[in-house]
Tab-separated table of C-alpha atoms in Angstrom:
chain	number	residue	atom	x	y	z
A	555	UNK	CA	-79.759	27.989	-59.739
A	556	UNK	CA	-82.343	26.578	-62.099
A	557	UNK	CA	-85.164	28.757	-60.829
A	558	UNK	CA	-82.548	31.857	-61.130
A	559	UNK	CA	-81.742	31.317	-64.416
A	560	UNK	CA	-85.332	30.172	-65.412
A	561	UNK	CA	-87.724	32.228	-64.001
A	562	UNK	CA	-87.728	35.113	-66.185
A	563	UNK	CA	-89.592	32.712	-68.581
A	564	UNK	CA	-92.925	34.663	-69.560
A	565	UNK	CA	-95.487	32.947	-71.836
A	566	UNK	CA	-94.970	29.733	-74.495
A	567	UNK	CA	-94.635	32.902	-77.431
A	568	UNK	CA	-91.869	34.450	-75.341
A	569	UNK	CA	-89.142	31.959	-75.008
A	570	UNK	CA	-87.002	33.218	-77.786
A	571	UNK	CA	-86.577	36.748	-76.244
A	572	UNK	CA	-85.216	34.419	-72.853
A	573	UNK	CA	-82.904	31.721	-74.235
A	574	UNK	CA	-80.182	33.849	-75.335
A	575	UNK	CA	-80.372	35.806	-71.827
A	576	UNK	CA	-79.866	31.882	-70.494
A	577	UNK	CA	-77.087	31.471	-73.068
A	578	UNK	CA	-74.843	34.014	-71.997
A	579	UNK	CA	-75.485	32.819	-68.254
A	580	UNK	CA	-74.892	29.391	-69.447
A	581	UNK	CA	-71.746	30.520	-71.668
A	582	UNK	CA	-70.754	31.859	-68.363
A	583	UNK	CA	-71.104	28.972	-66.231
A	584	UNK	CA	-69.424	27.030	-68.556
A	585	UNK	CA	-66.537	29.524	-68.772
A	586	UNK	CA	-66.335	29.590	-65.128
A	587	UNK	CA	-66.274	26.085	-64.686
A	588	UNK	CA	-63.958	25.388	-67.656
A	589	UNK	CA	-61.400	28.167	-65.442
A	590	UNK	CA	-62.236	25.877	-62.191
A	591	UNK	CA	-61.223	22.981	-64.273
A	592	UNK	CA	-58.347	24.293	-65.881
A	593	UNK	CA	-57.368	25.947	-62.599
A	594	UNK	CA	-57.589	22.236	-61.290
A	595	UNK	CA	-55.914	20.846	-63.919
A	596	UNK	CA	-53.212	23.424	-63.291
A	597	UNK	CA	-53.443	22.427	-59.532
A	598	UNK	CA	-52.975	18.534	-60.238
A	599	UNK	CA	-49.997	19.526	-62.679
A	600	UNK	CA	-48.460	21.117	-59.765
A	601	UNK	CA	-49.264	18.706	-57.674
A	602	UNK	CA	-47.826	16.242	-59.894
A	603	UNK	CA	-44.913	18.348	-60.107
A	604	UNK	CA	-44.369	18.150	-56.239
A	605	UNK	CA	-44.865	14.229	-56.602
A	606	UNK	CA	-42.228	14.350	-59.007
A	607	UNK	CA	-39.519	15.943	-57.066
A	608	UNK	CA	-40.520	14.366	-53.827
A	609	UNK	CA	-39.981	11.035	-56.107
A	610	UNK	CA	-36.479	12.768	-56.874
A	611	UNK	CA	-35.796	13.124	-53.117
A	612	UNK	CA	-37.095	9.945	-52.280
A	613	UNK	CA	-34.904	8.256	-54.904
A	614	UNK	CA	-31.925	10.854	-53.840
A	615	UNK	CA	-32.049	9.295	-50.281
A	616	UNK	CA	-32.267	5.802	-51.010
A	617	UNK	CA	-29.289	6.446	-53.039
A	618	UNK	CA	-27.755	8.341	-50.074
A	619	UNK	CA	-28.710	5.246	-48.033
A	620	UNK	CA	-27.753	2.511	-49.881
A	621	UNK	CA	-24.360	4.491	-50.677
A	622	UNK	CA	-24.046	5.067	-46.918
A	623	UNK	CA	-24.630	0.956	-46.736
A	624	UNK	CA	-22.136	-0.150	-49.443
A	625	UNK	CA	-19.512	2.266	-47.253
A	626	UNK	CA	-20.523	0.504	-43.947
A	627	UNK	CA	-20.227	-2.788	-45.749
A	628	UNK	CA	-16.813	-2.054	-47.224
A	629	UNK	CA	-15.438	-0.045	-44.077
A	630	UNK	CA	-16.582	-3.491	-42.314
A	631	UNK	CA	-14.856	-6.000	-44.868
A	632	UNK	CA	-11.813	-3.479	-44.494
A	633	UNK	CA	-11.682	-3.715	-40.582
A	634	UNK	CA	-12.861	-7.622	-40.732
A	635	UNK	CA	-9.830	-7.646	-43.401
A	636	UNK	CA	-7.443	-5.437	-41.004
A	637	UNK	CA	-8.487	-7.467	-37.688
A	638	UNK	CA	-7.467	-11.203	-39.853
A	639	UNK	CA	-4.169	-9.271	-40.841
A	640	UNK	CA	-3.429	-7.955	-37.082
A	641	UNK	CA	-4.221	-11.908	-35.961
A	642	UNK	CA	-2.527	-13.357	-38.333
A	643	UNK	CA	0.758	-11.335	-37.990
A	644	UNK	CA	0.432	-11.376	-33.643
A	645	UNK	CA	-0.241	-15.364	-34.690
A	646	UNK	CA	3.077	-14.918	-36.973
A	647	UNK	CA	5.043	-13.350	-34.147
A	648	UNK	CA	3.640	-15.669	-31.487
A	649	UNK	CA	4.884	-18.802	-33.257
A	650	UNK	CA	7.873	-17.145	-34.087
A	651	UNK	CA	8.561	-16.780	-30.245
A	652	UNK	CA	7.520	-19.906	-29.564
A	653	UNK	CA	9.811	-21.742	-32.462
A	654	UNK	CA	12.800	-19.391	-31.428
A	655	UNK	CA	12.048	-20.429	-27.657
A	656	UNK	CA	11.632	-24.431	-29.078
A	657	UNK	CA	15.099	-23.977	-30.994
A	658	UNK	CA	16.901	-22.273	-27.871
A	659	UNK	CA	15.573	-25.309	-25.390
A	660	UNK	CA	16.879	-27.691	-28.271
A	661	UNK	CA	20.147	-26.322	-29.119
A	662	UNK	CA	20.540	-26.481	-25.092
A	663	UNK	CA	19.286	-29.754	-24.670
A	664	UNK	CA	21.588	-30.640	-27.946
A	665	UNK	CA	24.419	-28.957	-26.247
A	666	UNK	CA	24.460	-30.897	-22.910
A	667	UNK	CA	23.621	-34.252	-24.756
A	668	UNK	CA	26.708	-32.939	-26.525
A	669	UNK	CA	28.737	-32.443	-23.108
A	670	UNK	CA	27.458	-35.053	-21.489
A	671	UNK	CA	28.592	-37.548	-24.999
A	672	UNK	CA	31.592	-35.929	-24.491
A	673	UNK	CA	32.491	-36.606	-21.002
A	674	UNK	CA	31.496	-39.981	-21.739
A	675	UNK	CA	33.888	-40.196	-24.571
A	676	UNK	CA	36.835	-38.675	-21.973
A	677	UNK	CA	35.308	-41.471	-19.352
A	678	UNK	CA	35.679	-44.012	-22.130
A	679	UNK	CA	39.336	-42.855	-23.439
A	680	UNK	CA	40.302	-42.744	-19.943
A	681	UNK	CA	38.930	-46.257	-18.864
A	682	UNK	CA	40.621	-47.207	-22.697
A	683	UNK	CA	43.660	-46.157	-21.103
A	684	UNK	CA	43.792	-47.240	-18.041
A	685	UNK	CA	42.979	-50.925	-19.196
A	686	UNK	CA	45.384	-50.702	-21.125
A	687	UNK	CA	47.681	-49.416	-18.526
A	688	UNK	CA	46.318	-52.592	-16.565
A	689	UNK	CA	46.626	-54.921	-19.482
A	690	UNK	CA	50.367	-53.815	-19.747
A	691	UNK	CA	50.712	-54.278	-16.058
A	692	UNK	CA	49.197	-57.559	-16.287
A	693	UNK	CA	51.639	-58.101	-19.322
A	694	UNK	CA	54.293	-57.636	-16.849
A	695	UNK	CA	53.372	-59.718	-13.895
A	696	UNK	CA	52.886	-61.890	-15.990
A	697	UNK	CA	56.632	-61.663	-17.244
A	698	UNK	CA	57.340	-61.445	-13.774
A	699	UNK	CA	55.360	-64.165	-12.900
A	700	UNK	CA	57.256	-66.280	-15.373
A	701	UNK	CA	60.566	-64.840	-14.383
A	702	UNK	CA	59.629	-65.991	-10.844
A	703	UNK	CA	58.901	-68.939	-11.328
A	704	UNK	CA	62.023	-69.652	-13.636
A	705	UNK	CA	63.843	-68.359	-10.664
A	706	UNK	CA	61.606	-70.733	-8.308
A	707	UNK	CA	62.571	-73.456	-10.651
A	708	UNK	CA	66.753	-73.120	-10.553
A	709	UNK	CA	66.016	-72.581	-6.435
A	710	UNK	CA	63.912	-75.644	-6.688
A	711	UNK	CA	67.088	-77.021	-8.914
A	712	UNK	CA	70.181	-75.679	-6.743
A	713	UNK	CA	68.061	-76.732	-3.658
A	714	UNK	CA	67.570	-80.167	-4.979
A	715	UNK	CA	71.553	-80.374	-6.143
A	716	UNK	CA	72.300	-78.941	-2.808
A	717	UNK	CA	70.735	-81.192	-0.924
A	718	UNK	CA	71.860	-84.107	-2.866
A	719	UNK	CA	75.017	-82.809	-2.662
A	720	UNK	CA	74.272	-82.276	1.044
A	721	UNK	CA	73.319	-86.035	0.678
A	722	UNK	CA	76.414	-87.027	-0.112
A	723	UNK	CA	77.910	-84.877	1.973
A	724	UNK	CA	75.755	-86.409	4.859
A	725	UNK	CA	76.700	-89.375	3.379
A	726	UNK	CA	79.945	-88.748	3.344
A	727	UNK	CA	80.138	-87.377	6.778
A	728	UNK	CA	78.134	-90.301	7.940
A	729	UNK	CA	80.340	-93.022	6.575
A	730	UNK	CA	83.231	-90.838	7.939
A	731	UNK	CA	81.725	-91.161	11.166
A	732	UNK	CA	80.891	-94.488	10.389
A	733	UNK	CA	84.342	-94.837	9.563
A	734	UNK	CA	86.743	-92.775	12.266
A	735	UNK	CA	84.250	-89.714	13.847
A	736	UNK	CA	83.384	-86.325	12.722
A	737	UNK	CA	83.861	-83.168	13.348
A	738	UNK	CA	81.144	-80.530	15.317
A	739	UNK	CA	81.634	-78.187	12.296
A	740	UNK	CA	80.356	-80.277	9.782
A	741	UNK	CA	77.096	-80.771	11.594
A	742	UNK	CA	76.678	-77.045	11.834
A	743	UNK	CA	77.373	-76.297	8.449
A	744	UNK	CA	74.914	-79.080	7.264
A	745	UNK	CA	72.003	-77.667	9.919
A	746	UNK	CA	72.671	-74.065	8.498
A	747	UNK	CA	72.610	-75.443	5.379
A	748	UNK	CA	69.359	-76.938	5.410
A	749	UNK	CA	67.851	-73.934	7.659
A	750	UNK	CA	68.824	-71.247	4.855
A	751	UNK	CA	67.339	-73.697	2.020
A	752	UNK	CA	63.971	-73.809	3.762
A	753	UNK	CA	64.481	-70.112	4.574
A	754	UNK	CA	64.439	-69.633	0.620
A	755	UNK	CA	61.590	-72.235	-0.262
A	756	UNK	CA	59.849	-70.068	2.368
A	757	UNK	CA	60.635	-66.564	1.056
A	758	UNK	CA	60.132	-67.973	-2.358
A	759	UNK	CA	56.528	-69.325	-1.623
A	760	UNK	CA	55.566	-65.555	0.245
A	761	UNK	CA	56.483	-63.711	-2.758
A	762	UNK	CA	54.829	-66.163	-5.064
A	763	UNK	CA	51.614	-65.892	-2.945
A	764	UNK	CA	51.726	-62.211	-2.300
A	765	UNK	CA	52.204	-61.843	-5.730
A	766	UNK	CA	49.482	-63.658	-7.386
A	767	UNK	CA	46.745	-61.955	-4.702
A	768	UNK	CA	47.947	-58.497	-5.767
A	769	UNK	CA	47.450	-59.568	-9.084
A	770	UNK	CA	44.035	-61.355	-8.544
A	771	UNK	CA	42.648	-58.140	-6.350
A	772	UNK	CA	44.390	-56.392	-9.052
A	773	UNK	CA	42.054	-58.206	-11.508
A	774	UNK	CA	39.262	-57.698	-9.638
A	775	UNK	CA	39.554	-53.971	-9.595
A	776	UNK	CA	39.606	-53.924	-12.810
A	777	UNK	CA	36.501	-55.932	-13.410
A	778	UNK	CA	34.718	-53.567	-11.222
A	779	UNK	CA	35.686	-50.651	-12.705
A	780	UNK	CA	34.868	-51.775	-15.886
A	781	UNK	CA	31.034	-52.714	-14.707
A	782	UNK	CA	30.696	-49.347	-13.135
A	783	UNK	CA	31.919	-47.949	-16.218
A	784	UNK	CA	29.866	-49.865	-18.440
A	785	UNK	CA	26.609	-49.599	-16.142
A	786	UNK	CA	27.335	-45.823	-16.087
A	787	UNK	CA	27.393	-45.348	-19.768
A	788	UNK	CA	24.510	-47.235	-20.062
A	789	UNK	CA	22.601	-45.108	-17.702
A	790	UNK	CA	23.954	-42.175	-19.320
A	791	UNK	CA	22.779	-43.658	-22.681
A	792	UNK	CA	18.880	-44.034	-21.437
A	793	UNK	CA	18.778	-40.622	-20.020
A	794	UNK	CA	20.054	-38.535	-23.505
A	795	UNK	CA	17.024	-41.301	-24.935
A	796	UNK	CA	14.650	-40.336	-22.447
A	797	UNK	CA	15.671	-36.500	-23.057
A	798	UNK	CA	15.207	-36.777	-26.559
A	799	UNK	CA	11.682	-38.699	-26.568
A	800	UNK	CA	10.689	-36.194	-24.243
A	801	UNK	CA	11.936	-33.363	-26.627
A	802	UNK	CA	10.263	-35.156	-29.390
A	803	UNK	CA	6.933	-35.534	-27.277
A	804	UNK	CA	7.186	-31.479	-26.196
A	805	UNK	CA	7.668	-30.179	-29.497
A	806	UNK	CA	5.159	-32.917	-30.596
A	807	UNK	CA	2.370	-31.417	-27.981
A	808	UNK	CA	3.273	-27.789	-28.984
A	809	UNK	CA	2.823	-28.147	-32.480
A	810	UNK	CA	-0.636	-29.559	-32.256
A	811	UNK	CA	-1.306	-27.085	-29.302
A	812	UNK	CA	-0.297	-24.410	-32.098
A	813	UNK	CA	-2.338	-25.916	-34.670
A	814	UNK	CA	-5.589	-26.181	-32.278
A	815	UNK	CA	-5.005	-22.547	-31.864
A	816	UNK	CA	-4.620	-21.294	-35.424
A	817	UNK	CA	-7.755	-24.132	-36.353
A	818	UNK	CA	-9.792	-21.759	-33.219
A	819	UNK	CA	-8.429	-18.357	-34.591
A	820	UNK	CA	-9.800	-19.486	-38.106
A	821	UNK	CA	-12.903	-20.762	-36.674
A	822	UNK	CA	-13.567	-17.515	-34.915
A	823	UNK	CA	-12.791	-15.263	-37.110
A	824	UNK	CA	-14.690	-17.013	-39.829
A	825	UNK	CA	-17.682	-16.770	-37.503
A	826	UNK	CA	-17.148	-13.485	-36.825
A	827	UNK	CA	-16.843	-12.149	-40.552
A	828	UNK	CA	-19.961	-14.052	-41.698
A	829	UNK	CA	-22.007	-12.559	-38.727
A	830	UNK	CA	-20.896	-9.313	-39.440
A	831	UNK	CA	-22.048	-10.393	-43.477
A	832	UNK	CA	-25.564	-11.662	-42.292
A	833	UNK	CA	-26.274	-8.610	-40.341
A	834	UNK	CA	-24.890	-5.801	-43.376
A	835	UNK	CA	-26.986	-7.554	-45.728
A	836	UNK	CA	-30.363	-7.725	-43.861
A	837	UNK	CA	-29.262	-4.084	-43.153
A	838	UNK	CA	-29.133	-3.619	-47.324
A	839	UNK	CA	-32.388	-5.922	-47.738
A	840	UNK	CA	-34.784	-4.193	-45.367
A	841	UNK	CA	-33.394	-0.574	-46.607
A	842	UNK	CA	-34.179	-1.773	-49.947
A	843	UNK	CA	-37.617	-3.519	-48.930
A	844	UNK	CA	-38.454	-0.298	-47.378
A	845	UNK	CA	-37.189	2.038	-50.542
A	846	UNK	CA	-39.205	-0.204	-52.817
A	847	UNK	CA	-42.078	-0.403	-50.813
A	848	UNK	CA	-42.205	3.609	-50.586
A	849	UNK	CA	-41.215	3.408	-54.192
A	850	UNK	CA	-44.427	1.361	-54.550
A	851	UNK	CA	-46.953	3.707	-53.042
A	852	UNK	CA	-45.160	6.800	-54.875
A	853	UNK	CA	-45.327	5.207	-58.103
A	854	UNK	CA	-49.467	4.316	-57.305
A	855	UNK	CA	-50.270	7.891	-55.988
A	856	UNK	CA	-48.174	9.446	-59.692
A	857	UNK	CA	-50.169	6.934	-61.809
A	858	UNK	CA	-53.629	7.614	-60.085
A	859	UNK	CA	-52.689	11.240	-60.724
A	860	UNK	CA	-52.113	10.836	-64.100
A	861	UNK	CA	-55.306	9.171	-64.617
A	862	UNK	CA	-57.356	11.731	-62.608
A	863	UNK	CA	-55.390	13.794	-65.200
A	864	UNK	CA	-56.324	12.001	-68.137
A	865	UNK	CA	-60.055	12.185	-67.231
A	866	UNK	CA	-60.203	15.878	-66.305
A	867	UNK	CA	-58.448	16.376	-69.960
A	868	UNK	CA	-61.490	13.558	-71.682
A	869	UNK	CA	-63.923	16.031	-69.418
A	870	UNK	CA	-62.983	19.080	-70.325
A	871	UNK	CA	-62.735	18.225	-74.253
A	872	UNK	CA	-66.424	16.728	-73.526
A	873	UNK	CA	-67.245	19.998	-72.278
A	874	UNK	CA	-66.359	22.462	-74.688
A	875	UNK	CA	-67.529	20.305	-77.374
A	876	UNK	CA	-70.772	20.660	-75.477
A	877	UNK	CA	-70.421	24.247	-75.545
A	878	UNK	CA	-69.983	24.386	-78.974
A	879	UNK	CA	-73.647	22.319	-79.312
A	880	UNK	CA	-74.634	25.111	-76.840
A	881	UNK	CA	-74.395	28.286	-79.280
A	882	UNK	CA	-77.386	27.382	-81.595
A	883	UNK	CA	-79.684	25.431	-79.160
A	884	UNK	CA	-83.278	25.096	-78.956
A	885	UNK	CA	-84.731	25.335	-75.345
A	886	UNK	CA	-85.109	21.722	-74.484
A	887	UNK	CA	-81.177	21.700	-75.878
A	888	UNK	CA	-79.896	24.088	-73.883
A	889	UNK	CA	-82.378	22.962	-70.869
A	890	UNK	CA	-80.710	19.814	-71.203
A	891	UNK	CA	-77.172	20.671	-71.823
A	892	UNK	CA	-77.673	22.895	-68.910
A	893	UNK	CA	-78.553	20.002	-66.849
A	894	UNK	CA	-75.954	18.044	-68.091
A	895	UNK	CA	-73.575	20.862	-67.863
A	896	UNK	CA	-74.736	21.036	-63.967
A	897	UNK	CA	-74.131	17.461	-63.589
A	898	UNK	CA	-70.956	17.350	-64.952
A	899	UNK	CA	-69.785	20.296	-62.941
A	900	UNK	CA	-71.177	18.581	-59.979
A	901	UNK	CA	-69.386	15.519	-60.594
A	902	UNK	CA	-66.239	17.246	-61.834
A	903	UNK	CA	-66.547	19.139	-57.969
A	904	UNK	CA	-66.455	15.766	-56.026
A	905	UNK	CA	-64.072	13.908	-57.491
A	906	UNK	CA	-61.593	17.161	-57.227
A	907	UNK	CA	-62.480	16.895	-53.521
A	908	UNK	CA	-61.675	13.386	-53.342
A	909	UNK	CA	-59.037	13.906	-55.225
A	910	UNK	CA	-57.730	16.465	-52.578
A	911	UNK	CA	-59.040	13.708	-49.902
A	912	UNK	CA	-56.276	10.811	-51.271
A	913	UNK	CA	-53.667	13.734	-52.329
A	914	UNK	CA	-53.778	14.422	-48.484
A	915	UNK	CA	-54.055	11.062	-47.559
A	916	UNK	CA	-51.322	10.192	-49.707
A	917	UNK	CA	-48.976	13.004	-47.936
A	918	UNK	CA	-50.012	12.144	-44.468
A	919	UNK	CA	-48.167	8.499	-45.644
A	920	UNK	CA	-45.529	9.838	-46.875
A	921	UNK	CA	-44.692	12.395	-44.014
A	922	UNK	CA	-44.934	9.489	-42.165
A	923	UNK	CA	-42.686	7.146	-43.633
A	924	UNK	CA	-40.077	9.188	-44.876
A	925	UNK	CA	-37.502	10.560	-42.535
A	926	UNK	CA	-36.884	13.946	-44.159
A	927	UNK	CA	-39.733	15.314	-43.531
A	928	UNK	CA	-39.274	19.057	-43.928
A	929	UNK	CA	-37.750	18.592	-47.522
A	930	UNK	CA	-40.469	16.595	-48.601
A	931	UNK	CA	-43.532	18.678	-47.648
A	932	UNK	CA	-42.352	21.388	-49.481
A	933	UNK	CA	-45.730	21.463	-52.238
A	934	UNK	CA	-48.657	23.831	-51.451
A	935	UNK	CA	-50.462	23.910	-48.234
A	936	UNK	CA	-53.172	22.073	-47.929
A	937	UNK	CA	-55.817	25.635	-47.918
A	938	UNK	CA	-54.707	26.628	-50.782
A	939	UNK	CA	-55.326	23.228	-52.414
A	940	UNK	CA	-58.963	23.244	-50.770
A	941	UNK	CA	-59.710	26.345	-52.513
């Protein structure tokens, strides 16, 4: 290009009829690389541009994503809230059922202590009574006894006056025979005298006897009954205390079986609800490492852009203040500028290719990372940014 825009040089006394020939060319060059660098400047604003809204998506999903999160984490506290309620009120009803069934076995259990009390009480009234009844009958053969032996007394009383009047009758009868004979009459009527009187004592003794071992056996009945009666209640006592310490250790086993349960059903749920916690928030923190770290890189690729930006603007300004230098040069000037111009344009050329290079590399990361990928590689194709 040098030698092209050069070698029309003639002689040392001809160079001013060639430099403003190399002027305009220059001029030119400049003008065509001040359109390549404004065309690239336009480029990189567009590019910029795409960053920008690609930003704007990226930041649209993250919201989408943590707003789909915070939903999943209150749907979950909802149902974790719901499934508590639904165990607490089947717990509710369960102990309900149970303390309904608990009241049912005690009012029955209450009941036939209740009975069973009161049959003792009847048992008790009637063995009240019939002592009684046996106290009164031992009141009267007692009476009777008494009466007996009153009577046993004025037989013992007649018999003795009978036979001392039968004495003296012997007597009598004796000293009659004694004195003149006797009669066979009078012996007869003293031997049936003294039969029936024995006869009596007899009868009198029998009854007395027969009496008082009816009214020991009598006795003794009694007594009997009144142990069987006594030893019955007492049984009867130890089995409504056995049935209520028995109660009383039942309902004392089901409420701690009940409490066991609702400690478990605590337990578990507890357990459950801060699983489901752990995992929705390392859910939230790796979506939000991840948004931040894309975040990151986006926010590194805009500001290297800007500065690429920045430069091409410092460039450009250094370039058309070198064209103005370039309209009244000498020729090693505008040799020089020319060279410099070359340089710059040179320079100017690779860094727009590596610029390219990273804005490619940049969008190969992003396609990658991102999951929408169609909505985010929606900028210029990558020909069009090579030319």
């Amino acid at each position: 290009a040098a030698a092209a825009l050069w070698g029309a040089v003639g002689p040392a006394g001809s160079v001013g009829s060639i430099v403003p020939a190399g002027g305009e060319d220059l001029e030119m060059k400049v003008s065509a690389l001040s359109r390549r660098t404004a065309a690239e400047m336009r480029k990189a604003e567009k590019e910029r541009g795409d960053h920008s809204r690609r930003l704007e998506v990226l930041e649209e999903l993250c919201r989408q994503h943590l707003g789909s999160l915070d939903t999943r984490l209150s749907q979950a506290r909802e149902d974790a809230a719901g499934e508590v309620e639904r165990a607490a009120q089947r717990m509710k009803s369960r102990m309900d059922r149970d303390l309904k069934q608990l009241a049912e076995a005690v009012e029955k259990q209450t009941s036939e202590v209740r009975a069973s009390q009161e049959q003792r009480d009847e048992a008790f009234k009637t063995l009240t009574k019939r002592v009684d009844s046996e106290h009164g009958a031992v009141e009267e053969l007692k009476s009777w006894r008494s009466q007996a032996e009153v009577q046993i007394r004025s037989c013992i009383d007649s018999a003795s006056t009978s036979a001392s009047s039968a004495s003296r009758m012997s007597s009598a009868l004796a000293s009659a025979m004694d004195g003149g004979g006797m009669s066979g009459q009078a012996l007869e009527a003293q031997q049936a005298l003294e039969a029936a009187l024995s006869r009596e004592r007899k009868q009198a003794h029998e009854r007395l006897r027969s009496s008082c071992s009816e009214l020991t056996a009598h006795l003794n009945d009694l007594r009997r009954e009144l142990v069987e009666q006594r030893r019955v209640a007492e049984l009867a006592a130890a089995d409504a205390q056995a049935r209520h310490e028995d109660m009383q250790r039942d309902m004392a086993e089901h409420h701690a079986d009940l409490e066991c349960q609702i400690a478990e059903l605590g337990g578990a749920l507890a357990a459950r609800l801060q699983a489901k916690i752990q995992e929705l928030q390392q859910d939230v923190h790796h979506g939000d490492s991840s948004a931040e770290g894309r975040a990151a890189a986006l926010e590194k690729s805009v500001e290297w852009l800007e500065g690429q930006v920045r430069l091409w603007r410092q460039e450009n300004a250094q370039l058309h203040s070198d064209l103005a230098g370039l309209r009244d040069p000498t020729g090693r000037d505008l040799d020089r500028a020319l060279e410099v111009a070359k340089e710059e344009a040179r320079t100017v050329h690779y860094e727009v290719m590596s610029l390219d290079t990273r804005v490619a590399s940049i969008e190969e990361r992003l396609s990658g990372d991102m999951p929408d990928r169609r909505r985010l590689e929606a900028g210029p194709p990558k020909g069009a940014l090579a030319a």
